[in-house]
Tab-separated table of C-alpha atoms and ligand atoms in Angstrom:
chain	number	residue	atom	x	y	z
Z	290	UNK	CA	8.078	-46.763	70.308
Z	291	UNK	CA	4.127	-47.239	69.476
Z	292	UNK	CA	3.380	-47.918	65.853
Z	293	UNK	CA	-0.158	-46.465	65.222
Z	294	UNK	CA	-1.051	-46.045	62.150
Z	295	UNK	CA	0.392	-47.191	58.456
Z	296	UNK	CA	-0.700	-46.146	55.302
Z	297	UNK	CA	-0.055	-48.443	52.168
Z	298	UNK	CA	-0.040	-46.308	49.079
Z	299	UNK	CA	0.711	-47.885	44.912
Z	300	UNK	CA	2.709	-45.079	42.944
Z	301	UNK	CA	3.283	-45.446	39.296
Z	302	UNK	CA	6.998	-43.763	37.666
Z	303	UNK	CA	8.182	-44.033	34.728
Z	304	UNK	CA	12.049	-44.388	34.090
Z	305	UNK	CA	13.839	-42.392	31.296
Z	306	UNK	CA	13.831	-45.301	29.583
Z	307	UNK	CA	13.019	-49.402	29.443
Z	308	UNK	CA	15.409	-50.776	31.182
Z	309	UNK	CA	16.297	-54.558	30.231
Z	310	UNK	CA	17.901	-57.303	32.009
Z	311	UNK	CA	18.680	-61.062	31.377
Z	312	UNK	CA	15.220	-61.868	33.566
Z	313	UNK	CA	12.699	-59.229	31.850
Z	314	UNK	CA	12.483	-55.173	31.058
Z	315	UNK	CA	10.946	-52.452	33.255
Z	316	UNK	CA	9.726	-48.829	32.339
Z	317	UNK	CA	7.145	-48.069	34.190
Z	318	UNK	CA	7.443	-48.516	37.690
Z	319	UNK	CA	4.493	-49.157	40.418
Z	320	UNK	CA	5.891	-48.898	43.613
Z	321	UNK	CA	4.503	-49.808	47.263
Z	322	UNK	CA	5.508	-46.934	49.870
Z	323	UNK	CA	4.804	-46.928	52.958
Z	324	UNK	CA	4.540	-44.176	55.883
Z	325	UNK	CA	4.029	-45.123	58.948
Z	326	UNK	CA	2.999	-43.387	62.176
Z	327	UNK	CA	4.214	-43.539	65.839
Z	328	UNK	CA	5.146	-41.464	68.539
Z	329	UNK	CA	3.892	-38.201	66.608
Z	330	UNK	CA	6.299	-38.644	63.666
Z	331	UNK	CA	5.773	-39.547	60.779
Z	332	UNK	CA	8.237	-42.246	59.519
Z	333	UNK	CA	8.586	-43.559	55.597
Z	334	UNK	CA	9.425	-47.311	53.629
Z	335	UNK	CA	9.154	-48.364	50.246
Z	336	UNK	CA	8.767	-52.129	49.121
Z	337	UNK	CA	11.167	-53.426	46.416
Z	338	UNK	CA	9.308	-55.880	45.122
Z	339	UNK	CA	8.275	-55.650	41.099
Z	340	UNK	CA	5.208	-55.841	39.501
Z	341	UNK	CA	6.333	-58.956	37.776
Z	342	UNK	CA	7.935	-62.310	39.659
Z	343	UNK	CA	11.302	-61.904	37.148
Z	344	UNK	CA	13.922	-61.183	39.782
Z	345	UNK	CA	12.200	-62.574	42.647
Z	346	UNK	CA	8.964	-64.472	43.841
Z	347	UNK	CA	7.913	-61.445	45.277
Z	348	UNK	CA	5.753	-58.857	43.460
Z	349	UNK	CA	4.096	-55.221	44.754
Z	350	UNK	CA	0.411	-57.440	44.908
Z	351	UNK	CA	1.972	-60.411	47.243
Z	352	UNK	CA	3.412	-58.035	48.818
Z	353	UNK	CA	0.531	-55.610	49.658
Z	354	UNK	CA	-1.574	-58.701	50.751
Z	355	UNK	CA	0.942	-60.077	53.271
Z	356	UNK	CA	1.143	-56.912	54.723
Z	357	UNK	CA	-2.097	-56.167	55.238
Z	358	UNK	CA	-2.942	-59.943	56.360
Z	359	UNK	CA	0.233	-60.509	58.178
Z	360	UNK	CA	2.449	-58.041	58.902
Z	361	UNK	CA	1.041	-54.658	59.875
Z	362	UNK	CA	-1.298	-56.496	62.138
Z	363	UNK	CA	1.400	-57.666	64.460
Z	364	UNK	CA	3.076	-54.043	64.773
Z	365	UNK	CA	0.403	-51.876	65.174
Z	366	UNK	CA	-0.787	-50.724	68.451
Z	367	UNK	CA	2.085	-52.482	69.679
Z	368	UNK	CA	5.216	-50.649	71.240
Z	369	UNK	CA	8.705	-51.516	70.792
Z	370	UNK	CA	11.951	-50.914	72.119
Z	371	UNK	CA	13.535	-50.329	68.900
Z	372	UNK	CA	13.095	-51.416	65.162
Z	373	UNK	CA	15.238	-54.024	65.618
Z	374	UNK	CA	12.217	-55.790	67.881
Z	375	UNK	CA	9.964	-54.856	65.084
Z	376	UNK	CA	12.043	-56.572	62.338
Z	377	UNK	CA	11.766	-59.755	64.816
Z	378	UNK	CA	8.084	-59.496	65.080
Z	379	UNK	CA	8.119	-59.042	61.786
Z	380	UNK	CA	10.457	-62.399	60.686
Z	381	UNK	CA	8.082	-64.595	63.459
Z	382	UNK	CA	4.809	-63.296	61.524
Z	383	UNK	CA	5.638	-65.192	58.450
Z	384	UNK	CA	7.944	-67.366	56.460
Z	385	UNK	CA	9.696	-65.696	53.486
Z	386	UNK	CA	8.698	-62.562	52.160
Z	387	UNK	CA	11.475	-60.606	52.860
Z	388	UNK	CA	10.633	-57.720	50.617
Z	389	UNK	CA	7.419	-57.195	52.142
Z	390	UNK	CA	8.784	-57.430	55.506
Z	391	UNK	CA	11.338	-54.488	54.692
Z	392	UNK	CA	8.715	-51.920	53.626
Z	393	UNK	CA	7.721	-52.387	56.702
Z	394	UNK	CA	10.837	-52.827	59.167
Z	395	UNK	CA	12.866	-50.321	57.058
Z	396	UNK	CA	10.046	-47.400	58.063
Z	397	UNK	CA	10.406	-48.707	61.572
Z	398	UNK	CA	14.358	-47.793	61.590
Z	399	UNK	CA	13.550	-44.002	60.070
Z	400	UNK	CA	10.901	-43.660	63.149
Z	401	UNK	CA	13.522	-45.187	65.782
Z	402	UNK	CA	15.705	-42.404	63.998
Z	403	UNK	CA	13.244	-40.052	64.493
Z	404	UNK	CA	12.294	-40.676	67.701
Z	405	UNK	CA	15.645	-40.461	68.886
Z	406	UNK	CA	16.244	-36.761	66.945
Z	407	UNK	CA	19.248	-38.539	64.910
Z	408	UNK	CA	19.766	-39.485	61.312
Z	409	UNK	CA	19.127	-43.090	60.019
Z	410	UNK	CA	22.776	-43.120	59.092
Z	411	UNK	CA	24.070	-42.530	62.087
Z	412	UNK	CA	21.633	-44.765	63.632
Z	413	UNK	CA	22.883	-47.464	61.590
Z	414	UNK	CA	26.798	-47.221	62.406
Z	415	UNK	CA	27.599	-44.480	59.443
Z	416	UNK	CA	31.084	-43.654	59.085
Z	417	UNK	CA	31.393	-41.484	55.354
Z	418	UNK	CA	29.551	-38.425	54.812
Z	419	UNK	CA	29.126	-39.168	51.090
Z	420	UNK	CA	28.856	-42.844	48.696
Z	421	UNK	CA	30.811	-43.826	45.941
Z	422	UNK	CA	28.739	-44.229	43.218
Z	423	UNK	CA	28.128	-46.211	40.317
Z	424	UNK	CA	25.779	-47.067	38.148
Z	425	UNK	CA	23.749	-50.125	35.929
Z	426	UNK	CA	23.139	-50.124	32.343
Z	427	UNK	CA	20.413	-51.998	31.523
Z	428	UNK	CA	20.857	-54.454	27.838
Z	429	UNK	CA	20.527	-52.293	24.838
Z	430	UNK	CA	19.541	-51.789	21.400
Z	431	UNK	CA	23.406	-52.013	19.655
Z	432	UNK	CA	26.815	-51.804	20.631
Z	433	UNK	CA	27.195	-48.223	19.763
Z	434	UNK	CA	23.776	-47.169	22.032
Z	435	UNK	CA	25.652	-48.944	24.878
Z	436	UNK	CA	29.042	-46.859	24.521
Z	437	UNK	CA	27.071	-43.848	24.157
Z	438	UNK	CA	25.499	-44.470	27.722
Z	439	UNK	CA	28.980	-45.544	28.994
Z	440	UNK	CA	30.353	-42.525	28.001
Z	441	UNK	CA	27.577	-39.870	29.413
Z	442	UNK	CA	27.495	-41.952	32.799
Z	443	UNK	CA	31.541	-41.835	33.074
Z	444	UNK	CA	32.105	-37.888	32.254
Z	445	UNK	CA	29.111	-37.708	34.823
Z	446	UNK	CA	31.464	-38.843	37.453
Z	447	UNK	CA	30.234	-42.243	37.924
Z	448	UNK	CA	32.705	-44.229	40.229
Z	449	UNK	CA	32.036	-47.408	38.202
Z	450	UNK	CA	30.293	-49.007	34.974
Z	451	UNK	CA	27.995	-52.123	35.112
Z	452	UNK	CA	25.985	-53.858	32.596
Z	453	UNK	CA	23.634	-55.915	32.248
Z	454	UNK	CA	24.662	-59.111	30.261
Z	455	UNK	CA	22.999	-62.089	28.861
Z	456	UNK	CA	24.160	-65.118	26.225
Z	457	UNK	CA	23.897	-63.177	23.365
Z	458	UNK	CA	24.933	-60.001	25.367
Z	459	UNK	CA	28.096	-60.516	27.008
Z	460	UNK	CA	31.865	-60.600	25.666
Z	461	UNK	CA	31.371	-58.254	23.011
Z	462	UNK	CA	29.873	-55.488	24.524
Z	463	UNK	CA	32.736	-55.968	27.575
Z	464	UNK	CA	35.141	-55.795	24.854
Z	465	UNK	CA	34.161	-52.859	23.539
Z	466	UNK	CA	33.849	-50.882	26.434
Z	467	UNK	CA	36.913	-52.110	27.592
Z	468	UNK	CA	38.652	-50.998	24.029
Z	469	UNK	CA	36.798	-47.094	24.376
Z	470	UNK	CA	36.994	-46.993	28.358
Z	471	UNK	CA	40.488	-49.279	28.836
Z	472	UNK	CA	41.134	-47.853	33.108
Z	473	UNK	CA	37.046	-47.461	33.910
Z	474	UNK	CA	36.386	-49.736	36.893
Z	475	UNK	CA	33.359	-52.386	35.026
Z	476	UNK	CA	31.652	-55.129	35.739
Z	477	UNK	CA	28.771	-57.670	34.831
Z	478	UNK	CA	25.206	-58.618	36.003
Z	479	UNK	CA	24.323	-61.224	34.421
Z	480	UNK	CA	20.895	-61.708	36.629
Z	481	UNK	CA	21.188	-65.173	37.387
Z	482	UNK	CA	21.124	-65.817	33.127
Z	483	UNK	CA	23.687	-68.843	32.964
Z	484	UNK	CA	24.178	-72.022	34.052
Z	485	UNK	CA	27.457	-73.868	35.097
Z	486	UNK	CA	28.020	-75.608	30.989
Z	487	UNK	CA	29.328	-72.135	30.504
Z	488	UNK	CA	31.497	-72.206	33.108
Z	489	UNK	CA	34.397	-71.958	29.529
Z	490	UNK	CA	32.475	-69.349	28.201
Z	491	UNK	CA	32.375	-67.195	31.295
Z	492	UNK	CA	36.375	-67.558	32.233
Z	493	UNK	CA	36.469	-65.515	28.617
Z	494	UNK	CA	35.358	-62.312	30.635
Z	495	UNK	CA	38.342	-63.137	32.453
Z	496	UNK	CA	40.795	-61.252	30.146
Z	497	UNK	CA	39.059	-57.922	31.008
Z	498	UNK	CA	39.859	-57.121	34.650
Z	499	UNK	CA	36.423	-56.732	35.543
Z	500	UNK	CA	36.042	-55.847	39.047
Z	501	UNK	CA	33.249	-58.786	39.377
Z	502	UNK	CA	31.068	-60.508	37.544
Z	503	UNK	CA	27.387	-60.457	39.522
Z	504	UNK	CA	24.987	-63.483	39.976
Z	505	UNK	CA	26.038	-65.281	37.245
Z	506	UNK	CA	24.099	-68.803	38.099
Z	507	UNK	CA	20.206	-69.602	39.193
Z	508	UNK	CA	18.894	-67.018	41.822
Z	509	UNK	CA	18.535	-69.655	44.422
Z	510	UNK	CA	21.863	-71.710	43.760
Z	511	UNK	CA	25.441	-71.650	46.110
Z	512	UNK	CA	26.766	-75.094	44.988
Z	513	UNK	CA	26.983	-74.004	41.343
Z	514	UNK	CA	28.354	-70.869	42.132
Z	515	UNK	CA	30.964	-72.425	44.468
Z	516	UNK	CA	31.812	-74.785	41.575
Z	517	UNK	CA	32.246	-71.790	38.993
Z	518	UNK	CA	34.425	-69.727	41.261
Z	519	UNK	CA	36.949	-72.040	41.219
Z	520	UNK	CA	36.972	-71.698	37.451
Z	521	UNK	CA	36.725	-67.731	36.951
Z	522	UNK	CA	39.796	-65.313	38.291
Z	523	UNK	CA	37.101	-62.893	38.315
Z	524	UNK	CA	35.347	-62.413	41.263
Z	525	UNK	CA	31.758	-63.669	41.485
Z	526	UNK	CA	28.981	-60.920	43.365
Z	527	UNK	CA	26.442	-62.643	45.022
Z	528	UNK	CA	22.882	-60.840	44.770
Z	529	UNK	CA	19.548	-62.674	44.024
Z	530	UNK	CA	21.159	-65.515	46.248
Z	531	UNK	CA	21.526	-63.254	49.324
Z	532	UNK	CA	17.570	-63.630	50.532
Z	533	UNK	CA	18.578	-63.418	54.210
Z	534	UNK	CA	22.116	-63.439	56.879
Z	535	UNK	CA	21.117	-67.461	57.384
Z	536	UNK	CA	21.564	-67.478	53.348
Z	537	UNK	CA	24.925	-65.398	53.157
Z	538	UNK	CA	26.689	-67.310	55.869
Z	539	UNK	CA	26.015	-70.500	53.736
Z	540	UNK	CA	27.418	-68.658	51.163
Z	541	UNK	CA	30.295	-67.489	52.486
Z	542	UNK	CA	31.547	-71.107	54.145
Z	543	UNK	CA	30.814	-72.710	50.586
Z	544	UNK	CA	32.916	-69.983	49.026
Z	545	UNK	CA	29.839	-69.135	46.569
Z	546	UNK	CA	31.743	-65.615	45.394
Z	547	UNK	CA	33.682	-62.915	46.738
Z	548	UNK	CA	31.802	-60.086	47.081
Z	549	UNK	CA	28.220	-59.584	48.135
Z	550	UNK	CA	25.611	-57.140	47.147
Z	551	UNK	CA	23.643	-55.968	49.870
Z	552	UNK	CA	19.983	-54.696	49.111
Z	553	UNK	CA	18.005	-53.949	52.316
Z	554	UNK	CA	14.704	-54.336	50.365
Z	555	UNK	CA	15.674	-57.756	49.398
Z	556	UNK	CA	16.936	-59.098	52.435
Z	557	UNK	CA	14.346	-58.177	55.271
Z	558	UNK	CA	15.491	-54.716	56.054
Z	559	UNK	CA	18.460	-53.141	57.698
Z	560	UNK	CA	18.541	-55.121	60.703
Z	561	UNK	CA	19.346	-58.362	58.012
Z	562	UNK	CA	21.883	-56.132	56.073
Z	563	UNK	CA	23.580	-55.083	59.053
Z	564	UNK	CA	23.699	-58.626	59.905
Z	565	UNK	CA	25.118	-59.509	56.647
Z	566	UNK	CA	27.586	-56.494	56.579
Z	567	UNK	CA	29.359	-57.670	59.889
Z	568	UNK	CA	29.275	-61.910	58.785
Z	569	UNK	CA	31.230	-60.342	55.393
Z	570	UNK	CA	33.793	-57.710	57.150
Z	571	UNK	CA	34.742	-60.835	59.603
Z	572	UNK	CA	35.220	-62.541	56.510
Z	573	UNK	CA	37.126	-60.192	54.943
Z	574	UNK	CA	34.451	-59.985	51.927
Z	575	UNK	CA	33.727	-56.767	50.642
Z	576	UNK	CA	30.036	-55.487	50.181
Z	577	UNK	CA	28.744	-52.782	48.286
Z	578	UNK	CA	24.869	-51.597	48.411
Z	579	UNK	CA	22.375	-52.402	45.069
Z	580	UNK	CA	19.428	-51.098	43.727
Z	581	UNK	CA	16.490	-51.743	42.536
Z	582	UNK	CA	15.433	-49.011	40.901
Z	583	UNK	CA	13.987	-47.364	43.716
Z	584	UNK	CA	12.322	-43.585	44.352
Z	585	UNK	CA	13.913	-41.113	46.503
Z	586	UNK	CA	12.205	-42.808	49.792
Z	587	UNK	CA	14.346	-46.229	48.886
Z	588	UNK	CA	17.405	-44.432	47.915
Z	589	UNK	CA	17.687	-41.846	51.166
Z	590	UNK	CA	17.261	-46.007	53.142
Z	591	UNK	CA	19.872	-47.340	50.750
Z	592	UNK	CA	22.190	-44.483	51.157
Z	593	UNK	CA	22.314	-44.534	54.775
Z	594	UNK	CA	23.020	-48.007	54.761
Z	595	UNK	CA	26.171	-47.877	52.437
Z	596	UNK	CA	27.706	-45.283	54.591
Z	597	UNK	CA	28.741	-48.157	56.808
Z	598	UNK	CA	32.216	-49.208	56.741
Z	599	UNK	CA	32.684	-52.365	54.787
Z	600	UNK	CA	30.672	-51.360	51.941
Z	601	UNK	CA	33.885	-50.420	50.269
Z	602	UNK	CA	32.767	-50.852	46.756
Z	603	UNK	CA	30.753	-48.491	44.957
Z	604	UNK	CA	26.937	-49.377	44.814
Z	605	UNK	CA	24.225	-49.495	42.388
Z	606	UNK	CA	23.511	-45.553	44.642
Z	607	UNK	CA	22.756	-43.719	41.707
Z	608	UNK	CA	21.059	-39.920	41.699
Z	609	UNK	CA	17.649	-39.531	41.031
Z	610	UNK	CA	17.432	-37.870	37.595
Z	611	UNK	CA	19.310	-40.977	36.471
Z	612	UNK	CA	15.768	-42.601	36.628
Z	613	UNK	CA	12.956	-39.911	36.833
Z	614	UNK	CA	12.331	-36.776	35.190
Z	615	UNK	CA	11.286	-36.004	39.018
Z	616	UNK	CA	11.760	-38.039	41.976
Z	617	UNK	CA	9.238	-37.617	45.192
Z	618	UNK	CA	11.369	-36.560	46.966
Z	619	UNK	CA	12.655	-32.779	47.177
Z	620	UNK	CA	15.456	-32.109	46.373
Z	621	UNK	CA	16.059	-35.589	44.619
Z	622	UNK	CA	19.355	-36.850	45.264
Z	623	UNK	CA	22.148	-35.109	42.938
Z	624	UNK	CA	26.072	-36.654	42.099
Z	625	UNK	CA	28.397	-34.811	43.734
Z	626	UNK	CA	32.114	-35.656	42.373
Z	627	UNK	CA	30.932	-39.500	41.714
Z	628	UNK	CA	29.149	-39.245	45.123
Z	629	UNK	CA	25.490	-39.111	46.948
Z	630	UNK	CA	25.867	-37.070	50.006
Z	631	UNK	CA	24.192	-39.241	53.042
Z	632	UNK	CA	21.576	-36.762	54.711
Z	633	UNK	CA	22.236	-35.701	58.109
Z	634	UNK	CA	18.799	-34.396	58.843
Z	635	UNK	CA	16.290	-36.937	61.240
Z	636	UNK	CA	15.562	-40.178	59.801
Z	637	UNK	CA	16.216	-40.699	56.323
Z	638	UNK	CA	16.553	-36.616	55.797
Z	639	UNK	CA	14.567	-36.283	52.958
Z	640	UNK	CA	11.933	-34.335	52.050
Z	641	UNK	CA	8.819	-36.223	50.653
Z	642	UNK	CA	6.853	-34.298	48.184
Z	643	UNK	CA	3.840	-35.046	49.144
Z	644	UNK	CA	1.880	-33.080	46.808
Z	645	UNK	CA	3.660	-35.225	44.239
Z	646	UNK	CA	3.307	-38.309	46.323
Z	647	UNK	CA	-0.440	-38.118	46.154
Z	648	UNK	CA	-0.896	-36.817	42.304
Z	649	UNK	CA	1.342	-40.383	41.141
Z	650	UNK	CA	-0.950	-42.128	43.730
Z	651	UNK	CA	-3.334	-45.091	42.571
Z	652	UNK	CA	-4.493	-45.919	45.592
Z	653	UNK	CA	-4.045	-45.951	49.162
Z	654	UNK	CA	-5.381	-47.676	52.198
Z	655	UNK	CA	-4.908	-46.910	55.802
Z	656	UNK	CA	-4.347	-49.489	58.178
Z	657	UNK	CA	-4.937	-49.381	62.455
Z	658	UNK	CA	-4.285	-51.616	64.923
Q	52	OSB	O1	20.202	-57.081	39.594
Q	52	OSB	O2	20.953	-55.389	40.594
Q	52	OSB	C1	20.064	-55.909	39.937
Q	52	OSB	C2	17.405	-53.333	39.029
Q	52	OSB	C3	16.257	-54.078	39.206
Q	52	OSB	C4	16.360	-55.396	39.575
Q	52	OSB	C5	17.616	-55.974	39.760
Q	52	OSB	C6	18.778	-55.223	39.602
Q	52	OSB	C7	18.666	-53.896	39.188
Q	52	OSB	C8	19.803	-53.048	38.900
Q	52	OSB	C9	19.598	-51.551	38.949
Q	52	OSB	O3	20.879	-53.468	38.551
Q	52	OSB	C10	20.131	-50.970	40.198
Q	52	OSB	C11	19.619	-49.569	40.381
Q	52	OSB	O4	20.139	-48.649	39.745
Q	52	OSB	O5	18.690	-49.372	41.187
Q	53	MG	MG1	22.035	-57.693	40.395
């Protein structure tokens, strides 16, 4: 497939509400999509990365600059037998930048699909017509502003509860949840806010049969993590740490955690997380797909990707009105019985709303070969 034309365009959205974690607070989102051309289809991407460096090194301004400079140059006007060649063009064009590479690759894998008249999911190596889903509460106000959000999410249907913890933030609000909500599956993210001196501290959480507690060490550590597993019953979730399949293999041999979050926007695209999702199911460690607070276009790539087998957990898959008053994509993606139905249309079987698309628009730029 021939990769003509891509068009870089900055959104703004604004969540519900702020929504706080250990590393910093978002609201209103700016978001790099992408929609690439190719083959007489018209294909669609969106870049992960933040406005601020908080969770990663990454931000939406690094990222547009390295792919204008670097990436799209070394796709476009060139053909390809599948996106799986473009995410290798796309690794040998620069060190790093794994966000910015998966705008980028992940629109490549909704054109393949496209091309070939079949869904993304299927493409991929779905097996489930629908995701368990859960969802993330952010750090809030009080205790009682935290159950309250518990409770709406859980008579929504929500599969499973996580929150956001950080020192300050951590064993009493578990407790409580755990007192009102005693059989919902919960766990922790503490966003890498910890180090391994509270190793004793931690092992408290241990009395709540959380499902997992999620990055609880630095964003670029294993050894720690290794070290702290062997103290906690709970199983650590490995997600800032997972950069890349080279990174998650270390992981895994080191015995880092237990679990692994798999975001395609954070590790390079889908050709990474499929990488990672077969390393883990050989290992016998279950996966389950995150978020970051993505619009419709993210979500339809994310939702594809957990209809794979081994992601056996529920993922951070929420619907859309859980974020946006309206999503750009129509219809937004709506819980069905604690489940996002994966689209069986071509690609990732959405409908942009363009219209919508172009009024939330701050600029856009249109790159050739
Ligand atoms: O750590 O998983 C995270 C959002 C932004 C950045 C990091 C994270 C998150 C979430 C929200 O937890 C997941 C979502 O609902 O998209
Ligand atoms: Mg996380």
């Amino acid at each position: 497939m021939r990769i003509d034309r891509i068009e870089l365009r900055l959104i703004a959205l604004r969540l519900h509400e702020p929504f706080r974690i250990s590393s910093g607070t978002t609201w209103d989102r700016r978001i790099l999509i992408v929609r690439m051309e190719g083959e007489g289809v018209v294909a669609w991407g969106e870049c992960v990365a933040d406005e601020t460096p908080h969770y990663a090194y990454e931000t939406v301004d690094t990222a547009r600059l390295v792919i204008e400079t670097w990436l799209a140059p070394a796709i476009l006007g060139r053909t390809f037998e599948s996106a799986a060649a473009v995410a290798a063009a796309l690794e040998r064009a620069v060190r790093g930048h794994p966000m910015a590479r998966a705008a980028l690759e992940m629109a490549a894998w909704d054109l393949e699909a496209r091309v070939r008249g079949t869904s993304l999911a299927a493409l991929l190596g779905a097996v489930r017509p629908a995701v368990p889903s859960g969802v993330s509460i952010g750090i809030q106000q009080s205790l009682p502003e935290l159950v309250d959000r518990v409770r709406r999410y859980v008579e929504e249907g929500y599969r499973r509860i996580k929150i956001k913890i950080a020192p300050g933030w951590d064993i009493e609000p578990v407790a409580r949840i755990r007192d009102r909500f005693p059989d919902t599956p919960l766990m922790v993210d503490a966003n890498s806010a910890y180090t391994l001196a509270d190793a004793d501290h931690l092992a408290r959480l241990d009395t709540f049969g959380l499902t997992m507690i999620e990055q609880p060490l630095g964003v670029d550590d294993l050894l720690d993590h290794a070290l702290l597993q062997r103290r906690l019953a709970t199983p650590i979730c490995l997600d800032e740490c997972i950069s890349s399949p080279a990174r998650c293999a270390e992981a895994i041999h080191l015995g880092s955690g237990r679990i692994v979050n798999i975001k395609p926007g954070r590790v390079g695209g889908h050709a990474a997380s499929l990488r990672i999702h077969h390393m883990c199911a050989e290992a016998g460690i279950p996966v389950w797909c995150g978020g970051m607070l993505e619009s419709g276009i993210g979500r339809a790539h994310n939702v594809a990707l957990a209809a794979l087998p081994g992601f056996t957990l529920p993922g951070d898959t929420s619907a859309s009105r859980r974020y946006w008053a309206r999503d750009v994509i129509d219809p937004g993606f709506i819980l069905e019985d604690g489940c996002l139905p994966v689209p069986t249309g071509p690609g990732i079987g959405v409908d942009v709303d363009a219209p919508f698309l172009a009024a939330r628009s701050e600029w856009t730029r249109t790159l050739t070969a």
